[in-house]
Short mmCIF file of C-alpha atoms in Angstrom, two decimals:
data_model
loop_
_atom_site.label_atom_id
_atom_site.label_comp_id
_atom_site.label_asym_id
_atom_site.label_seq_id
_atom_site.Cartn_x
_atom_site.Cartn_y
_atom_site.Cartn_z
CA UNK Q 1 -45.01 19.42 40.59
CA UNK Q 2 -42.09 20.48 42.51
CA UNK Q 3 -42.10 20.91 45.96
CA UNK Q 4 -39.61 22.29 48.54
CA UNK Q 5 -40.83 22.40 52.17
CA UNK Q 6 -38.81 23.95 55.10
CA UNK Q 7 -39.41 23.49 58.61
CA UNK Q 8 -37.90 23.62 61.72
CA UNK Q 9 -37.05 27.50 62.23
CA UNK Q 10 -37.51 29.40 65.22
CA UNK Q 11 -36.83 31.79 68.37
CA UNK Q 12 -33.75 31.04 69.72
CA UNK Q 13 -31.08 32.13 72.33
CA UNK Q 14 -27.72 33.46 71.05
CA UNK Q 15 -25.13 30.35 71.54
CA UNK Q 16 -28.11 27.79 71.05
CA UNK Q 17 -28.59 25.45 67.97
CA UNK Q 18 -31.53 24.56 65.68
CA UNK Q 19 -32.07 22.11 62.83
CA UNK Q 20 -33.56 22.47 59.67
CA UNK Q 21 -35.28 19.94 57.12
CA UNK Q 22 -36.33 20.35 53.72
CA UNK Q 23 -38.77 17.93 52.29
CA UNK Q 24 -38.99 17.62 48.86
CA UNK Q 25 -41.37 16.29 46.02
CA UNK Q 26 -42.16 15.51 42.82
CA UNK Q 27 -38.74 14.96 41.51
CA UNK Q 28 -35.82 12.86 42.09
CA UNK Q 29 -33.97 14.40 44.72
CA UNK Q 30 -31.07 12.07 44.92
CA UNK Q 31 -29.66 13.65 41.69
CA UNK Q 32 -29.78 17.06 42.36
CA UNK Q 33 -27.15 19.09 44.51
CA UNK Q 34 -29.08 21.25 47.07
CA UNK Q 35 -28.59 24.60 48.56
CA UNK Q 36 -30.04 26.68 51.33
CA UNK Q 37 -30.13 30.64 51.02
CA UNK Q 38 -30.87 32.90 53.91
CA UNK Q 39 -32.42 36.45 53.72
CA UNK Q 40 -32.07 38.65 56.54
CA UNK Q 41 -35.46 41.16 57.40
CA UNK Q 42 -35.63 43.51 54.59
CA UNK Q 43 -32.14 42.74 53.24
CA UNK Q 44 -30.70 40.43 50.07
CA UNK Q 45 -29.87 37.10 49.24
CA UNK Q 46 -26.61 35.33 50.75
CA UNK Q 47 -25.96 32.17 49.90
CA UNK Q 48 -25.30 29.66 52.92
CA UNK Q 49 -24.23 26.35 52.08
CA UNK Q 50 -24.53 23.52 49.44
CA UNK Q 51 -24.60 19.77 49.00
CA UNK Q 52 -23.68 17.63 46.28
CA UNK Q 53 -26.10 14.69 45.03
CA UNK Q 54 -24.35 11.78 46.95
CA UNK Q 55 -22.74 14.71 50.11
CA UNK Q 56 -19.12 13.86 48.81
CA UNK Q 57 -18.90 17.68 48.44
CA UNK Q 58 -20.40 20.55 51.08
CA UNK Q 59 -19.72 24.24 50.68
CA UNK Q 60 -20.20 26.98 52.81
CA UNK Q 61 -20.04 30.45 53.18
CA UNK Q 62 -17.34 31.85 55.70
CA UNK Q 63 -19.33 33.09 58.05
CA UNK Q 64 -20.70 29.85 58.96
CA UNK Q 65 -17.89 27.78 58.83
CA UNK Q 66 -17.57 25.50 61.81
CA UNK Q 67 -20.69 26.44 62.86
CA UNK Q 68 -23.58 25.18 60.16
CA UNK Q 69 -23.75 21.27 58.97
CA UNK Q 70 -25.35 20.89 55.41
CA UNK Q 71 -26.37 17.00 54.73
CA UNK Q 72 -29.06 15.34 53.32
CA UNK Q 73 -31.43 11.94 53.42
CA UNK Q 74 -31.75 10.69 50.19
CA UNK Q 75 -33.81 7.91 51.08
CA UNK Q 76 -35.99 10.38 52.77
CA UNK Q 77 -36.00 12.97 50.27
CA UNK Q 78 -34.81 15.68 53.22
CA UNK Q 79 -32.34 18.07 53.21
CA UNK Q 80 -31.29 19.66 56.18
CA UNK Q 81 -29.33 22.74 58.38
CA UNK Q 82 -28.01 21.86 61.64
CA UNK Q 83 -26.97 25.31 63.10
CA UNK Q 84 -25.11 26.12 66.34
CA UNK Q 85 -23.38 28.66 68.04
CA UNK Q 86 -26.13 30.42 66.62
CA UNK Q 87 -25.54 34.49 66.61
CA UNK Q 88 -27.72 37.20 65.83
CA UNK Q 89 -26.32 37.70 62.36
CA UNK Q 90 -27.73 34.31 61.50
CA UNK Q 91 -31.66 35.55 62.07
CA UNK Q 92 -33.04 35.45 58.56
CA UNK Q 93 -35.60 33.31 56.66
CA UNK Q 94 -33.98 30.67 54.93
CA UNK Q 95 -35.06 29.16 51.97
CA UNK Q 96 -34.01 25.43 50.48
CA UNK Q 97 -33.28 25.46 46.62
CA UNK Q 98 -32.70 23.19 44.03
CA UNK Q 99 -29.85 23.31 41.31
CA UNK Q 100 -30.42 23.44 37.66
CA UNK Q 101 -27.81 20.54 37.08
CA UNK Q 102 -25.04 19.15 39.16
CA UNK Q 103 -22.72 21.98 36.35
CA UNK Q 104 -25.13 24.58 36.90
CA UNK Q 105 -25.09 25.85 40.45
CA UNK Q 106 -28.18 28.39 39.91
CA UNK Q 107 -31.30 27.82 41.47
CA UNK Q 108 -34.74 26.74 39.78
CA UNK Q 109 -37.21 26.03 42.46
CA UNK Q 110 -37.33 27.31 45.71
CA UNK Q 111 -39.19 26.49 49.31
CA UNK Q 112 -41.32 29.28 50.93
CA UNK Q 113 -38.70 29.53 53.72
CA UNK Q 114 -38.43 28.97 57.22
CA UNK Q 115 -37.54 32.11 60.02
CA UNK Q 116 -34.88 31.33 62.30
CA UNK Q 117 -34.58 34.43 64.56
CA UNK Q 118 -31.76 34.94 67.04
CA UNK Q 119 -32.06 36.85 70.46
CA UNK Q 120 -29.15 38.25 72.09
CA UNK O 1 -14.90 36.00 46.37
CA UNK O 2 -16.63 37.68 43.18
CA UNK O 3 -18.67 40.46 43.97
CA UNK O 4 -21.55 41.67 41.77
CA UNK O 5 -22.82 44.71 41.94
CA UNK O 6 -26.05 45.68 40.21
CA UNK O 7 -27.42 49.21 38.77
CA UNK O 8 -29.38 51.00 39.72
CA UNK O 9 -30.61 50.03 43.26
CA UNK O 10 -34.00 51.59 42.04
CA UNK O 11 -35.60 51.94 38.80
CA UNK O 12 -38.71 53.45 38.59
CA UNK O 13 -40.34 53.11 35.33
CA UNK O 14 -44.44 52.91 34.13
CA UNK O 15 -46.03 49.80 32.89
CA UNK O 16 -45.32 49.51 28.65
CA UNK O 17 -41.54 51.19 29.28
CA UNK O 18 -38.34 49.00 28.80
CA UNK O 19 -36.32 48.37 31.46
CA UNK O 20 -32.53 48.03 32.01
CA UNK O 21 -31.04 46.32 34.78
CA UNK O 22 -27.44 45.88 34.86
CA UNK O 23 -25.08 43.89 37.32
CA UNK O 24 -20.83 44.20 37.10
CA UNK O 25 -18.51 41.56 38.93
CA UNK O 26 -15.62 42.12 40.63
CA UNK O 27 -13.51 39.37 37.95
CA UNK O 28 -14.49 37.82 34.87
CA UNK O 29 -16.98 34.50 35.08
CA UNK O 30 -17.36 33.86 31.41
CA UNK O 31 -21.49 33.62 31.31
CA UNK O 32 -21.94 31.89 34.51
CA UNK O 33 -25.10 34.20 35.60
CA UNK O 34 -28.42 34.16 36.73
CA UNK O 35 -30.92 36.59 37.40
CA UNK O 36 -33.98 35.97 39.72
CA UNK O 37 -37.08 38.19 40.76
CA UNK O 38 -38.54 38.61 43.93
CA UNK O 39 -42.10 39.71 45.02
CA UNK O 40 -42.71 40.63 48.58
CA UNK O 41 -43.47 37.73 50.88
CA UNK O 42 -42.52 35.35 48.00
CA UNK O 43 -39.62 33.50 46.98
CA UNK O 44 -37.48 33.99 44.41
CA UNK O 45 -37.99 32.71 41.30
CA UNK O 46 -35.04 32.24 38.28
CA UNK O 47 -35.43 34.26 35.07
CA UNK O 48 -31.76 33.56 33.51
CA UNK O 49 -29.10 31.51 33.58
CA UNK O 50 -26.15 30.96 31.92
CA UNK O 51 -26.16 34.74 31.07
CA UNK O 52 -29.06 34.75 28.65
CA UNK O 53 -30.69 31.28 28.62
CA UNK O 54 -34.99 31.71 29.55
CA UNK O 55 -36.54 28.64 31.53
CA UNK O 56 -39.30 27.15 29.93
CA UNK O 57 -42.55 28.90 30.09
CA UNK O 58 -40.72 32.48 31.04
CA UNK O 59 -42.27 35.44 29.36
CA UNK O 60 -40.58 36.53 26.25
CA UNK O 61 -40.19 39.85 27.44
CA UNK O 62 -37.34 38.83 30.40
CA UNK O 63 -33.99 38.85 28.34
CA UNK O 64 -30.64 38.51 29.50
CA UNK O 65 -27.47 39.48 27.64
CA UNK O 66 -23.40 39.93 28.59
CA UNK O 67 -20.27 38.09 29.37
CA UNK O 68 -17.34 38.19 31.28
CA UNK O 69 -17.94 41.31 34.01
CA UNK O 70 -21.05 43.21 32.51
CA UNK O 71 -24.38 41.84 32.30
CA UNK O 72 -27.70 43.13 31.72
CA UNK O 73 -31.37 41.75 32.27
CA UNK O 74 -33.75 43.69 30.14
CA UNK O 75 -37.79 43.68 30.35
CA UNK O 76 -38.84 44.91 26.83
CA UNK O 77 -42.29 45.63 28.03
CA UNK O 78 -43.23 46.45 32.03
CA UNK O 79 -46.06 44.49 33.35
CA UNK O 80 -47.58 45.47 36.25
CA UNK O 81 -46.53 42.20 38.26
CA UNK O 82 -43.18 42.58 36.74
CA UNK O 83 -42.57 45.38 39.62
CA UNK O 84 -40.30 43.40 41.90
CA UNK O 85 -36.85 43.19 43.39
CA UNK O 86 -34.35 41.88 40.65
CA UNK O 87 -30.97 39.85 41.83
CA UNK O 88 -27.88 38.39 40.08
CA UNK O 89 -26.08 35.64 41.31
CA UNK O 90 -22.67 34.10 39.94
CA UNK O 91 -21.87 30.67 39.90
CA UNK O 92 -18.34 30.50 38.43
CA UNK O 93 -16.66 30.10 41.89
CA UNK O 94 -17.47 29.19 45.92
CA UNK O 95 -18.62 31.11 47.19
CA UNK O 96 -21.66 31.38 45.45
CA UNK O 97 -22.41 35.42 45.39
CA UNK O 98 -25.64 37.22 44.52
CA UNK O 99 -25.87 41.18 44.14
CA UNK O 100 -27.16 43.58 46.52
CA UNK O 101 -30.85 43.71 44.15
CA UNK O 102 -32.64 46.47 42.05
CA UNK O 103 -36.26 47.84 43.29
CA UNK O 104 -38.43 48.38 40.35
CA UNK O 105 -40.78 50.49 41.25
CA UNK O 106 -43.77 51.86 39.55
CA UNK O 107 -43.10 55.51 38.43
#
């Protein structure tokens, strides 16, 4: 069975930093690009960042630019978040997903999500 | 960045009734869409991709159609756990955009 398991969210001061992990399971992680999603309290998807299978390619959405560092651990089967500057804008539950295929950037399994809130 | 925009932002239909869910982008991207439901307090979960393509084991009821700009995710038949929060999501180009989401509601 697949398994996506985030951890490492939080309350945390405007301006500090946080790091998130993703531990997956029951299938080969190393070949999959990765992906974490946030969604704010009561509001939609947004799409944060992404990671190809071997990290030679990252993505990320503007507004975290600079800010949020997408990696991963193979060997470890982890993919993580590290987040500073953090703003209030950034509090959201964010979720870890898995791509369909390395040419298919859509998302078939998904983590329960982990809160990161952000006090100003 | 594509923008998709999705119609209505609620439906609210009874269980048996087809439904109609429709999402527009802002340029063409060929059939490079998904749609995904939510339930409250759960994750998402993918019903489509590539436009109109099910995953295995998804009800035969969830079917996707469109190409290009227009899209449309139609439920032929409402369950009662089909009453959820419906997204599209594009994956032609970074950044990766999903629409704003359509409530269906229980009329």
């Amino acid at each position: 069975e697949v398994q996506l398991v985030e951890s490492g969210g939080g309350l945390v001061q405007s301006g500090g930093s946080l790091r998130l992990s993703c531990a997956a399971s029951g299938f080969s992680f190393s070949g999959y690009w990765m992906t974490w999603v946030r969604q704010a309290p009561g509001k939609g998807l947004e799409w944060v960042a992404s990671i190809k299978e071997d990290e030679s390619a990252k993505h990320y959405v503007d507004s975290v630019k600079g800010r949020f560092t997408i990696s991963r651990d193979n060997a470890k089967d982890t993919l993580f978040l590290q987040m500073s500057s953090l703003r209030a804008e950034d509090t959201a539950l964010y979720y870890c997903a898995r791509s369909l295929s390395a040419a298919r950037i859509s998302f078939d399994a998904w983590g329960q999500g982990t809160l990161v809130t952000v006090s100003s | 960045e594509i923008v998709l925009t999705q119609s209505p932002a609620t439906l609210s239909l009874s269980p048996g009734e087809r439904a109609t869910l429709s999402c527009r982008a802002s340029q063409g991207i060929s059939s490079y869409l998904a749609w995904y439901q939510q339930k409250p307090g759960q994750a998402p979960r993918l019903l489509i991709y590539d436009a109109s393509t099910r995953p295995a084991g998804l009800p035969a009821r969830f079917s996707g159609s469109g190409s290009g700009t227009d899209f449309t995710l139609t439920i032929s038949s409402l369950e009662p756990e089909d009453f959820a929060v419906y997204y599209c999501q594009q994956r032609l180009s970074w950044p990766i955009t999903f629409g704003q989401g359509t409530r269906l509601e229980i009329k």
